XYZ file of C-alpha atoms in Angstrom:
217
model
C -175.756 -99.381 -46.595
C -175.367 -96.058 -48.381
C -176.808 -92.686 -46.566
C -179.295 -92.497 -48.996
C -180.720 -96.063 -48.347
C -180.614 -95.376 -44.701
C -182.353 -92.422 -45.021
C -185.204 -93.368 -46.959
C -185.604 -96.188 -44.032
C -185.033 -93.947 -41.479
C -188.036 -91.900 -43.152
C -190.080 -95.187 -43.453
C -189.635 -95.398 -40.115
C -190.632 -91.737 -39.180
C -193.421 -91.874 -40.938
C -195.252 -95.520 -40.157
C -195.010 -94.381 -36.462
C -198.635 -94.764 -35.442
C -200.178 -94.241 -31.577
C -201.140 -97.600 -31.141
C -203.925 -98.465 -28.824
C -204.106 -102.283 -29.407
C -201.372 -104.461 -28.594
C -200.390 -108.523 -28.830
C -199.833 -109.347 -25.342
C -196.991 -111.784 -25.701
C -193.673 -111.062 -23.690
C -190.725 -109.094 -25.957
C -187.659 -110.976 -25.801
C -185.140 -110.303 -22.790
C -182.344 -109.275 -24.797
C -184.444 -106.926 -27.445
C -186.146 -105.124 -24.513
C -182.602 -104.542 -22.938
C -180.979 -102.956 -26.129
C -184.129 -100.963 -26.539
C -183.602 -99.408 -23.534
C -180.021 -98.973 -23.767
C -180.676 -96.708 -27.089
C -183.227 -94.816 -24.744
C -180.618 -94.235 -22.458
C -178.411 -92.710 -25.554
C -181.352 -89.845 -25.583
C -179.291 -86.630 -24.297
C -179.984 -84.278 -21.300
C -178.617 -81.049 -20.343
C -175.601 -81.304 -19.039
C -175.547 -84.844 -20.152
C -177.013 -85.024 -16.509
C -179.503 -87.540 -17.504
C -181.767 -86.150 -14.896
C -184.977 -88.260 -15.455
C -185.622 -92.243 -15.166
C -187.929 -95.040 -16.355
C -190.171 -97.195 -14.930
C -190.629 -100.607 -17.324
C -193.543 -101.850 -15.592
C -194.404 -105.221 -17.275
C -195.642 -107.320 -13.801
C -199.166 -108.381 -14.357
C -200.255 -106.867 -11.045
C -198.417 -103.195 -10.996
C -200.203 -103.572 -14.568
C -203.334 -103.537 -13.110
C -202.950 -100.539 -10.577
C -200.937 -98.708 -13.121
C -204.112 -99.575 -15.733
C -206.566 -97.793 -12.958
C -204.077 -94.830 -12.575
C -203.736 -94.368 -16.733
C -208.109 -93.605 -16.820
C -208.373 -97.341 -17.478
C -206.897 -96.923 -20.757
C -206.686 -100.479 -22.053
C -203.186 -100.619 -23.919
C -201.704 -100.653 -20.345
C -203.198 -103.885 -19.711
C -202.492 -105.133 -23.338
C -199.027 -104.076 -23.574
C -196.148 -106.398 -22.661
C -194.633 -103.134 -21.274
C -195.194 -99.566 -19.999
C -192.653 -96.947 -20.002
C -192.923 -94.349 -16.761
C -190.712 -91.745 -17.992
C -190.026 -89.279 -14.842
C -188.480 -86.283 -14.508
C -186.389 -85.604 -11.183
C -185.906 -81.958 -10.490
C -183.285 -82.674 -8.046
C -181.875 -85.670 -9.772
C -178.883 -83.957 -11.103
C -177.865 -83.477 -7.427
C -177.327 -87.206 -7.585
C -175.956 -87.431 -10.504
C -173.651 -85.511 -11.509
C -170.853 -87.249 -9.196
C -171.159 -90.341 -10.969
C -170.790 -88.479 -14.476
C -167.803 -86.705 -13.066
C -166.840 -89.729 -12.285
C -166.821 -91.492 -15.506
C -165.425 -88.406 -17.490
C -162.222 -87.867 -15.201
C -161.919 -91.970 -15.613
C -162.255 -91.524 -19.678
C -159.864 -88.057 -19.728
C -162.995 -85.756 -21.043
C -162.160 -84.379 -17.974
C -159.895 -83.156 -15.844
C -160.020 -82.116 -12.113
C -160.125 -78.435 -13.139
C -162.512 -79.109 -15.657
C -164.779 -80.677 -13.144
C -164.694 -77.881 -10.502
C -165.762 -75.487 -13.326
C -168.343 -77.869 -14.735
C -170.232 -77.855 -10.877
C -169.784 -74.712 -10.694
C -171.478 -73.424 -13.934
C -174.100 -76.003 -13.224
C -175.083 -75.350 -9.374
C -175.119 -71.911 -11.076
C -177.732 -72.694 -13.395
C -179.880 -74.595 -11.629
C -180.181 -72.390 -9.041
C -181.473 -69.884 -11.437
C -184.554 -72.081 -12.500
C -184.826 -72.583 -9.130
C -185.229 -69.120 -8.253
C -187.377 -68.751 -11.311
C -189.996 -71.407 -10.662
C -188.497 -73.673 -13.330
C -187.202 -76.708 -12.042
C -190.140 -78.680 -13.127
C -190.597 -77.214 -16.340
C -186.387 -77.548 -17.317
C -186.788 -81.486 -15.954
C -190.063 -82.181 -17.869
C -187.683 -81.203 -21.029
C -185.176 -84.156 -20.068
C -187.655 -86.830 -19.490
C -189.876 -85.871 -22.455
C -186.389 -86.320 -24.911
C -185.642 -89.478 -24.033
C -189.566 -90.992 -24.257
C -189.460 -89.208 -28.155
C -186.696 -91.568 -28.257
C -188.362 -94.425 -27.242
C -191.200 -93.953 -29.325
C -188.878 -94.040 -32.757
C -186.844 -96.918 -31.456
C -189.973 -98.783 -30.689
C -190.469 -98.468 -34.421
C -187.551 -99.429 -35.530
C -187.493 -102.325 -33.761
C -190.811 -103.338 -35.792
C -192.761 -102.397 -32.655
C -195.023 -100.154 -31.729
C -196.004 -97.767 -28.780
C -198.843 -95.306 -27.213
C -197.635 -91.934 -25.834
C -200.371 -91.326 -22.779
C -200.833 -87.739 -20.967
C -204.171 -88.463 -19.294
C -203.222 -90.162 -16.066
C -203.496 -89.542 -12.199
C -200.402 -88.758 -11.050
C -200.386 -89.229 -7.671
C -201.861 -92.680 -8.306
C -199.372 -93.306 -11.033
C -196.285 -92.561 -8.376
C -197.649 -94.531 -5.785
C -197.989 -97.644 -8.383
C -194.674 -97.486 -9.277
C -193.638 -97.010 -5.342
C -192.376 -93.305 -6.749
C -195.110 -91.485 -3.901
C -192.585 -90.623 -1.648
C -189.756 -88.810 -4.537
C -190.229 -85.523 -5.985
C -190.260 -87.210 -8.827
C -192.559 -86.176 -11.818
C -194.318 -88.541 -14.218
C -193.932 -86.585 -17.380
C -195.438 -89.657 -19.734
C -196.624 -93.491 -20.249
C -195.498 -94.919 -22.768
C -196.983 -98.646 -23.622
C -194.771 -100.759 -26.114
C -195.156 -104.339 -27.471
C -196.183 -105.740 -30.953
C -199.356 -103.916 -32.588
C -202.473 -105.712 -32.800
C -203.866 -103.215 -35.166
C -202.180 -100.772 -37.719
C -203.829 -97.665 -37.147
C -204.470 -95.069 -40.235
C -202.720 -92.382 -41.099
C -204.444 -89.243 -39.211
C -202.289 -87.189 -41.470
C -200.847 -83.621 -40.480
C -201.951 -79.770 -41.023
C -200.103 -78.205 -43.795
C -196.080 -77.543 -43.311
C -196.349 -74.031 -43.195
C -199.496 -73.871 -41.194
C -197.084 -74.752 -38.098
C -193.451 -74.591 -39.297
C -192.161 -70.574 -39.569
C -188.972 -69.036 -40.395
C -187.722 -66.525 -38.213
C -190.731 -65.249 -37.317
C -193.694 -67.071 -35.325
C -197.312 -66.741 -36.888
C -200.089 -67.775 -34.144
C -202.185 -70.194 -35.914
């Protein structure tokens, strides 16, 4: 495939991405559902801390308390799969060993380079700590990764529904998250459309895209 052929499917791609509110409820297969997710998991983070996790809830029964949590919005229920995309404020705490870990093993690093990579990032995270950011600076890491998902759903002639309107509290405690500091940034149901939603279309380019200089709308 040449770059220009990939990039006009690419754009296909891009552009048939609907929010999808009506799904088939049939089962994705095993092994498509597992690459999916691996691709998620290529989605970077800061630090390449990968700071956030996901929830694939796709038991009928955590469907149902996860439905009540989500407003009773109906593509939970529909959907073969939901995506809990959660940010973890303190996750890089627990992670960054591992990542250490795995660069020392592959020679990115070395033990120097290690030292001075905890160091520079204790540094900075106490910062947004002491600004009130942690949240905000996690929501970031989480929210990457489900724009991810959302393309690759696509891509993989799926299709998904980016949700925002959910108890939270109720959502943790379905996905037995109550007890974390974790913090559910988005849902994210994915399976085979049952509809194929118009094009809602989008304001003019340079009604929200400036150069150099921001222009409130």
């Amino acid at each position: 495939m040449t770059t220009s052929e990939f990039r006009s499917q690419f754009t296909d791609i891009i552009r048939s991405r609907r929010a999808t509110r009506s799904f088939q409820p049939e089962a994705l297969p095993e092994a498509d559902v597992t690459e999916f997710l691996e691709l998620v998991h290529c989605a970077p983070s800061a630090f390449n801390l990968q700071d956030r996790a996901v929830v694939v809830v796709d038991d009928p029964q955590v469907k149902e308390v996860l439905t009540a949590a989500a407003n009773g919005q109906q593509q939970v229920a529909q959907a073969p799969m939901t995506l809990v995309f959660l940010a973890e404020p303190t996750g890089w705490q627990r992670t960054f060993p591992e990542v250490a870990k795995q660069n020392l093993a592959s020679g990115l690093w070395d033990e120097a380079a290690a030292v001075q990579k905890q160091a520079t990032i204790s540094s900075f995270q106490q910062v947004r700590e002491d600004a009130g950011l942690t949240r905000e600076f996690a929501l970031r890491n989480a929210m990457i990764a489900a724009s991810f998902a959302m393309v690759i759903a696509q891509g993989f002639g799926w299709a998904s529904s980016p949700m925002t309107g959910f108890n939270e509290a109720a959502v943790k405690k379905a996905i037995g998250a109550e007890d974390s500091d974790a913090i559910v940034a988005l849902l994210l149901a994915v399976g085979k459309p049952a509809e194929q939603p118009a094009d809602t279309g989008r304001l003019p380019l340079e009604s929200r895209f400036y150069r150099n200089r921001y222009h409130e709308f």
